[in-house]
C-alpha cells in the first residue's frame, strides 16, 4: 500500500478526513484491510455509487444508516459504535434502504461476502489507521 507520508492513529472522539488507511480487525490472527475514508458530506453521499467493486473497505463517518440505491453490486455493511465495536453485519443487495442502527456512529462497506472472511461480526473491535500527508506529519513534530 502506498503511503502518503507518515501514518497516524486517531482515537475515539476524533474526526477523520477523507483519505486512505488500513482497517485492523482484532481477532486471532488480526487482519489488515485496505481502507478508504469518506468523512465529508460529499464523499459520504457518493460512497460506492458508480463503482463496479471496492478494494478492501470504505468507512463512512459519521453515519448511522445507508442505502444501496443505484449501486451495481451487493455489499456487506458493518455498523460500528463510537468505540469502533461492530454492532451488526448485514449483506445488502442493490436497491435497498438499510435500517438505522440506534448506537451506530460509523458504517463500513465492502464487497458482499468479504467481512466474514476477515472475521468481522457483532462484538468484534476494529481499529482505523490513517495515512497522513507529509506536511501534516512534519507540522506536528
CSV table of C-alpha atoms in Angstrom, one decimal:
chain,number,residue,atom,x,y,z
A,1,UNK,CA,0.0,0.0,0.0
A,2,UNK,CA,1.4,3.4,-1.0
A,3,UNK,CA,2.0,5.7,1.9
A,4,UNK,CA,1.4,9.5,1.6
A,5,UNK,CA,3.9,10.2,4.4
A,6,UNK,CA,3.6,9.1,8.0
A,7,UNK,CA,0.7,7.2,9.5
A,8,UNK,CA,-1.4,8.4,12.4
A,9,UNK,CA,-3.9,6.7,14.6
A,10,UNK,CA,-7.0,8.5,15.7
A,11,UNK,CA,-8.8,7.5,18.8
A,12,UNK,CA,-12.4,7.9,19.9
A,13,UNK,CA,-13.9,11.3,19.6
A,14,UNK,CA,-11.6,12.5,16.9
A,15,UNK,CA,-12.8,13.2,13.4
A,16,UNK,CA,-11.0,11.7,10.4
A,17,UNK,CA,-10.5,13.3,6.9
A,18,UNK,CA,-11.3,11.8,3.5
A,19,UNK,CA,-8.4,9.6,2.5
A,20,UNK,CA,-6.8,6.2,2.8
A,21,UNK,CA,-5.6,4.0,5.5
A,22,UNK,CA,-5.9,0.5,6.9
A,23,UNK,CA,-8.6,-1.3,8.8
A,24,UNK,CA,-7.3,-3.7,11.5
A,25,UNK,CA,-9.8,-6.3,12.6
A,26,UNK,CA,-8.9,-7.6,16.0
A,27,UNK,CA,-9.1,-11.3,16.1
A,28,UNK,CA,-6.8,-14.3,16.1
A,29,UNK,CA,-4.9,-13.5,14.0
A,30,UNK,CA,-5.6,-9.8,13.4
A,31,UNK,CA,-6.5,-9.0,9.8
A,32,UNK,CA,-5.4,-5.8,8.0
A,33,UNK,CA,-7.6,-4.5,5.1
A,34,UNK,CA,-7.0,-1.5,2.7
A,35,UNK,CA,-9.4,1.3,3.7
A,36,UNK,CA,-10.9,4.4,2.1
A,37,UNK,CA,-12.3,7.0,4.5
A,38,UNK,CA,-15.4,9.1,3.5
A,39,UNK,CA,-15.9,11.7,6.1
A,40,UNK,CA,-17.0,14.8,4.2
A,41,UNK,CA,-20.6,15.2,3.2
A,42,UNK,CA,-19.7,14.9,-0.5
A,43,UNK,CA,-17.6,11.7,0.0
A,44,UNK,CA,-20.3,10.0,2.2
A,45,UNK,CA,-23.0,10.9,-0.3
A,46,UNK,CA,-21.1,9.4,-3.2
A,47,UNK,CA,-19.9,6.3,-1.3
A,48,UNK,CA,-19.6,3.3,-3.7
A,49,UNK,CA,-22.1,4.8,-6.3
A,50,UNK,CA,-20.8,4.4,-9.8
A,51,UNK,CA,-18.2,1.7,-8.9
A,52,UNK,CA,-18.1,-1.9,-10.0
A,53,UNK,CA,-16.1,-3.0,-7.0
A,54,UNK,CA,-14.2,-1.9,-3.9
A,55,UNK,CA,-10.7,-2.8,-2.9
A,56,UNK,CA,-10.9,-3.6,0.8
A,57,UNK,CA,-13.4,-1.4,2.6
A,58,UNK,CA,-15.0,2.0,2.7
A,59,UNK,CA,-15.6,3.7,6.1
A,60,UNK,CA,-18.4,6.3,6.2
A,61,UNK,CA,-18.2,8.5,9.2
A,62,UNK,CA,-20.3,9.8,10.8
A,63,UNK,CA,-23.1,7.5,9.6
A,64,UNK,CA,-25.9,5.6,11.2
A,65,UNK,CA,-27.6,4.1,8.1
A,66,UNK,CA,-27.0,3.6,4.4
A,67,UNK,CA,-28.9,2.7,1.2
A,68,UNK,CA,-27.9,0.8,-1.9
A,69,UNK,CA,-30.0,2.6,-4.5
A,70,UNK,CA,-28.1,2.9,-7.9
A,71,UNK,CA,-25.4,0.5,-6.6
A,72,UNK,CA,-24.0,-2.0,-9.1
A,73,UNK,CA,-23.1,-4.9,-6.7
A,74,UNK,CA,-24.2,-6.3,-3.4
A,75,UNK,CA,-22.3,-5.2,-0.3
A,76,UNK,CA,-21.5,-6.2,3.3
A,77,UNK,CA,-22.4,-3.5,5.8
A,78,UNK,CA,-21.0,-3.3,9.3
A,79,UNK,CA,-22.4,-0.8,11.7
A,80,UNK,CA,-19.9,0.4,14.3
A,81,UNK,CA,-20.4,2.3,17.6
A,82,UNK,CA,-18.3,5.2,18.8
A,83,UNK,CA,-15.6,2.9,20.1
A,84,UNK,CA,-15.4,1.0,16.7
A,85,UNK,CA,-17.1,-2.1,18.0
A,86,UNK,CA,-19.2,-3.9,15.5
A,87,UNK,CA,-22.9,-3.7,16.3
A,88,UNK,CA,-24.2,-5.7,13.3
A,89,UNK,CA,-23.1,-7.0,9.9
A,90,UNK,CA,-25.6,-7.4,7.1
A,91,UNK,CA,-25.4,-8.2,3.4
A,92,UNK,CA,-27.5,-5.8,1.2
A,93,UNK,CA,-28.3,-6.2,-2.5
A,94,UNK,CA,-28.6,-3.1,-4.7
A,95,UNK,CA,-31.8,-1.1,-4.4
A,96,UNK,CA,-32.3,-1.4,-0.6
A,97,UNK,CA,-32.7,1.0,2.3
A,98,UNK,CA,-30.8,-0.1,5.4
A,99,UNK,CA,-32.5,0.3,8.8
A,100,UNK,CA,-30.8,2.9,11.0
A,101,UNK,CA,-29.0,1.5,14.0
A,102,UNK,CA,-29.5,3.3,17.3
A,103,UNK,CA,-25.9,3.4,18.5
A,104,UNK,CA,-24.2,3.4,15.1
A,105,UNK,CA,-21.7,6.2,14.6
A,106,UNK,CA,-19.8,4.7,11.6
A,107,UNK,CA,-20.6,2.4,8.7
A,108,UNK,CA,-18.2,0.1,7.0
A,109,UNK,CA,-18.9,-1.2,3.4
A,110,UNK,CA,-17.2,-3.9,1.4
A,111,UNK,CA,-18.0,-6.4,-1.4
A,112,UNK,CA,-20.6,-9.0,-0.3
A,113,UNK,CA,-19.0,-12.0,1.5
A,114,UNK,CA,-15.7,-10.4,2.4
A,115,UNK,CA,-16.4,-9.4,6.0
A,116,UNK,CA,-17.0,-13.0,7.1
A,117,UNK,CA,-13.5,-13.9,5.7
A,118,UNK,CA,-12.0,-11.1,7.8
A,119,UNK,CA,-13.7,-12.4,11.0
A,120,UNK,CA,-15.9,-9.3,11.2
A,121,UNK,CA,-19.1,-10.0,13.2
A,122,UNK,CA,-21.0,-8.4,16.0
A,123,UNK,CA,-18.9,-7.7,19.1
A,124,UNK,CA,-15.5,-7.6,17.3
A,125,UNK,CA,-13.5,-4.4,17.7
A,126,UNK,CA,-11.7,-2.8,14.8
A,127,UNK,CA,-9.0,-0.1,14.6
A,128,UNK,CA,-8.5,2.5,11.9
A,129,UNK,CA,-5.0,3.5,10.9
A,130,UNK,CA,-5.0,6.5,8.6
A,131,UNK,CA,-2.3,7.8,6.3
A,132,UNK,CA,-1.5,11.5,6.8
A,133,UNK,CA,0.1,13.8,4.3
A,134,UNK,CA,3.8,14.7,4.7
A,135,UNK,CA,3.3,18.4,5.5
A,136,UNK,CA,0.8,17.5,8.2
A,137,UNK,CA,3.2,15.0,9.8
A,138,UNK,CA,6.1,17.4,9.8
A,139,UNK,CA,3.9,20.2,11.2
A,140,UNK,CA,3.1,18.0,14.2
A,141,UNK,CA,6.7,17.3,15.0
